[in-house]
């Protein structure tokens, strides 16, 4: 990413916060900020970055917001609450004081707002990437392989949902904060997962999404340095993303973990991730992100695939299953048991998932079954499961990999 593009993304939450704090109207302010970012992206590469980038963006965003507020459509939208949200002086061009937020960082407030419980997870993700991450609608649509018009509708619905919920630009009450924080971390986790293994399309991963998720979690950690689960999530992302460059061949084909060239792993990210999770587990109440990060650390610190301490991983999954009810955790637990004890024992762990409607049609259930059956020497059954998994996935690299596994067993 070019330096000025990163700068724009880092400024996005602060510029949006300044406009919302001064004018209200989150939906219109967000639109105005996007136009200011677009103007900067067009002008800064040739004219140079201004001495005060945030002030420049706020001034441009303010002028655009004035236009929106004066328009007939915006006037109709604000008629019901004009007296509360707008005062006459708010329709004067913004002065330099609008940028004076007392040095506060409003990223967390924006994240809470974008992850409002009234919104669906898909809407939370889209709005977070646009309002806090500074990505354009086109970039988000491309990352999730949907038409730009579809993503624009999703973002519009999210903004309407926030408005209808009567949300204000402030941190939620203390009683709600823990639950909302869980939603924020979950949204960032989903963004990372979609970037690391795209749910559909021809590319296995999107470095833009994983990078943005890591950047946003770093921002949250700066605000909450003592939160063990924030540290755990950042560690999990770093330890997982450290393997990204070794996951595919030069033509984009998938390389499974056990066959990757570990010399290509990002050692700096592994060291940072391992230190984060070690500190969090030592000084914080244990949480699911910390345990997942610990599992990732066991994988990343094994010099060779055959050196992996699978029994330790099984023990960590035992702990994780006590903390979360997630079929994907059980699925990964089955793999670990298969590697540590034996494939038949792994298949036994898999059995309860047959009746779990959350995963019965998911391609990964069949992919894990196929892997364990192949380990057990049941080649014909393994081949059938590989083929079924290949038919179910919408990811081209995963489909090709599963098909190749089936072909080798034919």
GROMACS .gro file of N, CA, C and O in nm, residues 81-132:
model
  208
   81UNK      N    1  -3.604   1.573   1.332
   81UNK     CA    2  -3.518   1.604   1.447
   81UNK      C    3  -3.426   1.722   1.422
   81UNK      O    4  -3.321   1.732   1.483
   82UNK      N    5  -3.464   1.811   1.336
   82UNK     CA    6  -3.378   1.925   1.302
   82UNK      C    7  -3.347   2.010   1.424
   82UNK      O    8  -3.236   2.058   1.441
   83UNK      N    9  -3.445   2.028   1.509
   83UNK     CA   10  -3.426   2.114   1.625
   83UNK      C   11  -3.320   2.058   1.718
   83UNK      O   12  -3.244   2.133   1.780
   84UNK      N   13  -3.313   1.922   1.727
   84UNK     CA   14  -3.215   1.861   1.817
   84UNK      C   15  -3.077   1.849   1.754
   84UNK      O   16  -2.976   1.863   1.822
   85UNK      N   17  -3.073   1.823   1.624
   85UNK     CA   18  -2.945   1.792   1.560
   85UNK      C   19  -2.878   1.908   1.491
   85UNK      O   20  -2.761   1.901   1.459
   86UNK      N   21  -2.949   2.015   1.463
   86UNK     CA   22  -2.889   2.123   1.385
   86UNK      C   23  -2.920   2.257   1.447
   86UNK      O   24  -3.032   2.285   1.485
   87UNK      N   25  -2.819   2.339   1.460
   87UNK     CA   26  -2.837   2.477   1.502
   87UNK      C   27  -2.788   2.565   1.390
   87UNK      O   28  -2.708   2.521   1.307
   88UNK      N   29  -2.833   2.692   1.382
   88UNK     CA   30  -2.798   2.777   1.268
   88UNK      C   31  -2.647   2.785   1.241
   88UNK      O   32  -2.604   2.782   1.127
   89UNK      N   33  -2.567   2.789   1.349
   89UNK     CA   34  -2.425   2.805   1.325
   89UNK      C   35  -2.362   2.681   1.264
   89UNK      O   36  -2.251   2.685   1.212
   90UNK      N   37  -2.434   2.569   1.264
   90UNK     CA   38  -2.379   2.448   1.206
   90UNK      C   39  -2.379   2.452   1.054
   90UNK      O   40  -2.323   2.366   0.989
   91UNK      N   41  -2.446   2.551   0.996
   91UNK     CA   42  -2.452   2.561   0.851
   91UNK      C   43  -2.355   2.667   0.798
   91UNK      O   44  -2.365   2.711   0.686
   92UNK      N   45  -2.260   2.703   0.884
   92UNK     CA   46  -2.153   2.793   0.844
   92UNK      C   47  -2.030   2.708   0.818
   92UNK      O   48  -2.008   2.607   0.884
   93UNK      N   49  -1.951   2.745   0.719
   93UNK     CA   50  -1.833   2.665   0.687
   93UNK      C   51  -1.749   2.641   0.810
   93UNK      O   52  -1.730   2.730   0.893
   94UNK      N   53  -1.696   2.519   0.823
   94UNK     CA   54  -1.624   2.480   0.942
   94UNK      C   55  -1.497   2.561   0.961
   94UNK      O   56  -1.424   2.586   0.866
   95UNK      N   57  -1.472   2.598   1.084
   95UNK     CA   58  -1.349   2.667   1.117
   95UNK      C   59  -1.245   2.568   1.164
   95UNK      O   60  -1.270   2.448   1.174
   96UNK      N   61  -1.125   2.615   1.196
   96UNK     CA   62  -1.019   2.524   1.235
   96UNK      C   63  -1.047   2.450   1.365
   96UNK      O   64  -0.991   2.346   1.390
   97UNK      N   65  -1.140   2.503   1.451
   97UNK     CA   66  -1.165   2.440   1.578
   97UNK      C   67  -1.234   2.305   1.565
   97UNK      O   68  -1.235   2.225   1.659
   98UNK      N   69  -1.291   2.276   1.450
   98UNK     CA   70  -1.358   2.148   1.433
   98UNK      C   71  -1.260   2.033   1.444
   98UNK      O   72  -1.295   1.921   1.478
   99UNK      N   73  -1.133   2.061   1.418
   99UNK     CA   74  -1.031   1.957   1.424
   99UNK      C   75  -0.981   1.935   1.566
   99UNK      O   76  -0.905   1.843   1.592
  100UNK      N   77  -1.024   2.020   1.659
  100UNK     CA   78  -0.975   2.012   1.795
  100UNK      C   79  -1.062   1.916   1.875
  100UNK      O   80  -1.166   1.953   1.927
  101UNK      N   81  -1.018   1.791   1.885
  101UNK     CA   82  -1.092   1.691   1.961
  101UNK      C   83  -1.024   1.662   2.094
  101UNK      O   84  -1.047   1.559   2.155
  102UNK      N   85  -0.940   1.756   2.138
  102UNK     CA   86  -0.874   1.736   2.265
  102UNK      C   87  -0.773   1.622   2.261
  102UNK      O   88  -0.736   1.566   2.362
  103UNK      N   89  -0.727   1.587   2.143
  103UNK     CA   90  -0.628   1.481   2.130
  103UNK      C   91  -0.685   1.341   2.146
  103UNK      O   92  -0.612   1.244   2.148
  104UNK      N   93  -0.816   1.327   2.156
  104UNK     CA   94  -0.874   1.196   2.179
  104UNK      C   95  -0.879   1.116   2.049
  104UNK      O   96  -0.885   1.170   1.940
  105UNK      N   97  -0.875   0.983   2.065
  105UNK     CA   98  -0.885   0.892   1.952
  105UNK      C   99  -1.023   0.827   1.958
  105UNK      O  100  -1.055   0.755   2.051
  106UNK      N  101  -1.103   0.854   1.857
  106UNK     CA  102  -1.241   0.807   1.857
  106UNK      C  103  -1.260   0.676   1.779
  106UNK      O  104  -1.373   0.638   1.750
  107UNK      N  105  -1.151   0.607   1.748
  107UNK     CA  106  -1.163   0.484   1.670
  107UNK      C  107  -1.253   0.383   1.740
  107UNK      O  108  -1.338   0.319   1.677
  108UNK      N  109  -1.236   0.366   1.870
  108UNK     CA  110  -1.316   0.268   1.943
  108UNK      C  111  -1.463   0.306   1.943
  108UNK      O  112  -1.550   0.220   1.927
  109UNK      N  113  -1.493   0.436   1.959
  109UNK     CA  114  -1.632   0.482   1.955
  109UNK      C  115  -1.695   0.450   1.820
  109UNK      O  116  -1.809   0.402   1.812
  110UNK      N  117  -1.620   0.475   1.713
  110UNK     CA  118  -1.671   0.444   1.580
  110UNK      C  119  -1.692   0.294   1.560
  110UNK      O  120  -1.790   0.251   1.500
  111UNK      N  121  -1.600   0.214   1.612
  111UNK     CA  122  -1.615   0.070   1.600
  111UNK      C  123  -1.740   0.021   1.673
  111UNK      O  124  -1.815  -0.062   1.623
  112UNK      N  125  -1.763   0.074   1.793
  112UNK     CA  126  -1.885   0.039   1.866
  112UNK      C  127  -2.008   0.077   1.786
  112UNK      O  128  -2.107   0.003   1.780
  113UNK      N  129  -2.004   0.193   1.722
  113UNK     CA  130  -2.119   0.240   1.645
  113UNK      C  131  -2.141   0.150   1.523
  113UNK      O  132  -2.255   0.112   1.493
  114UNK      N  133  -2.034   0.117   1.453
  114UNK     CA  134  -2.047   0.034   1.333
  114UNK      C  135  -2.086  -0.110   1.365
  114UNK      O  136  -2.141  -0.180   1.279
  115UNK      N  137  -2.057  -0.154   1.486
  115UNK     CA  138  -2.090  -0.291   1.526
  115UNK      C  139  -2.213  -0.292   1.616
  115UNK      O  140  -2.226  -0.377   1.706
  116UNK      N  141  -2.304  -0.199   1.592
  116UNK     CA  142  -2.426  -0.190   1.672
  116UNK      C  143  -2.503  -0.321   1.662
  116UNK      O  144  -2.515  -0.381   1.554
  117UNK      N  145  -2.559  -0.370   1.774
  117UNK     CA  146  -2.630  -0.499   1.772
  117UNK      C  147  -2.754  -0.500   1.683
  117UNK      O  148  -2.803  -0.607   1.649
  118UNK      N  149  -2.804  -0.383   1.643
  118UNK     CA  150  -2.921  -0.378   1.555
  118UNK      C  151  -2.885  -0.418   1.412
  118UNK      O  152  -2.975  -0.447   1.332
  119UNK      N  153  -2.754  -0.422   1.380
  119UNK     CA  154  -2.710  -0.454   1.244
  119UNK      C  155  -2.676  -0.602   1.231
  119UNK      O  156  -2.632  -0.666   1.327
  120UNK      N  157  -2.692  -0.653   1.111
  120UNK     CA  158  -2.650  -0.790   1.082
  120UNK      C  159  -2.498  -0.796   1.076
  120UNK      O  160  -2.432  -0.693   1.052
  121UNK      N  161  -2.438  -0.915   1.096
  121UNK     CA  162  -2.291  -0.925   1.085
  121UNK      C  163  -2.238  -0.874   0.952
  121UNK      O  164  -2.135  -0.808   0.947
  122UNK      N  165  -2.309  -0.904   0.842
  122UNK     CA  166  -2.263  -0.859   0.710
  122UNK      C  167  -2.261  -0.707   0.702
  122UNK      O  168  -2.169  -0.646   0.647
  123UNK      N  169  -2.364  -0.643   0.760
  123UNK     CA  170  -2.370  -0.497   0.759
  123UNK      C  171  -2.263  -0.438   0.850
  123UNK      O  172  -2.203  -0.334   0.819
  124UNK      N  173  -2.239  -0.501   0.965
  124UNK     CA  174  -2.135  -0.454   1.056
  124UNK      C  175  -1.998  -0.456   0.988
  124UNK      O  176  -1.921  -0.360   0.999
  125UNK      N  177  -1.970  -0.564   0.917
  125UNK     CA  178  -1.841  -0.576   0.848
  125UNK      C  179  -1.826  -0.467   0.742
  125UNK      O  180  -1.724  -0.398   0.734
  126UNK      N  181  -1.930  -0.452   0.659
  126UNK     CA  182  -1.922  -0.355   0.550
  126UNK      C  183  -1.904  -0.214   0.603
  126UNK      O  184  -1.821  -0.136   0.553
  127UNK      N  185  -1.982  -0.178   0.706
  127UNK     CA  186  -1.975  -0.042   0.759
  127UNK      C  187  -1.842  -0.017   0.829
  127UNK      O  188  -1.785   0.091   0.820
  128UNK      N  189  -1.790  -0.118   0.899
  128UNK     CA  190  -1.661  -0.103   0.966
  128UNK      C  191  -1.550  -0.077   0.864
  128UNK      O  192  -1.466   0.012   0.882
  129UNK      N  193  -1.549  -0.154   0.755
  129UNK     CA  194  -1.444  -0.136   0.655
  129UNK      C  195  -1.453   0.000   0.588
  129UNK      O  196  -1.351   0.059   0.552
  130UNK      N  197  -1.573   0.051   0.572
  130UNK     CA  198  -1.588   0.180   0.504
  130UNK      C  199  -1.567   0.297   0.600
  130UNK      O  200  -1.488   0.387   0.573
  131UNK      N  201  -1.637   0.296   0.714
  131UNK     CA  202  -1.633   0.412   0.804
  131UNK      C  203  -1.506   0.419   0.887
  131UNK      O  204  -1.454   0.527   0.914
  132UNK      N  205  -1.455   0.304   0.930
  132UNK     CA  206  -1.335   0.303   1.014
  132UNK      C  207  -1.211   0.271   0.933
  132UNK      O  208  -1.104   0.327   0.955
   0.00000   0.00000   0.00000
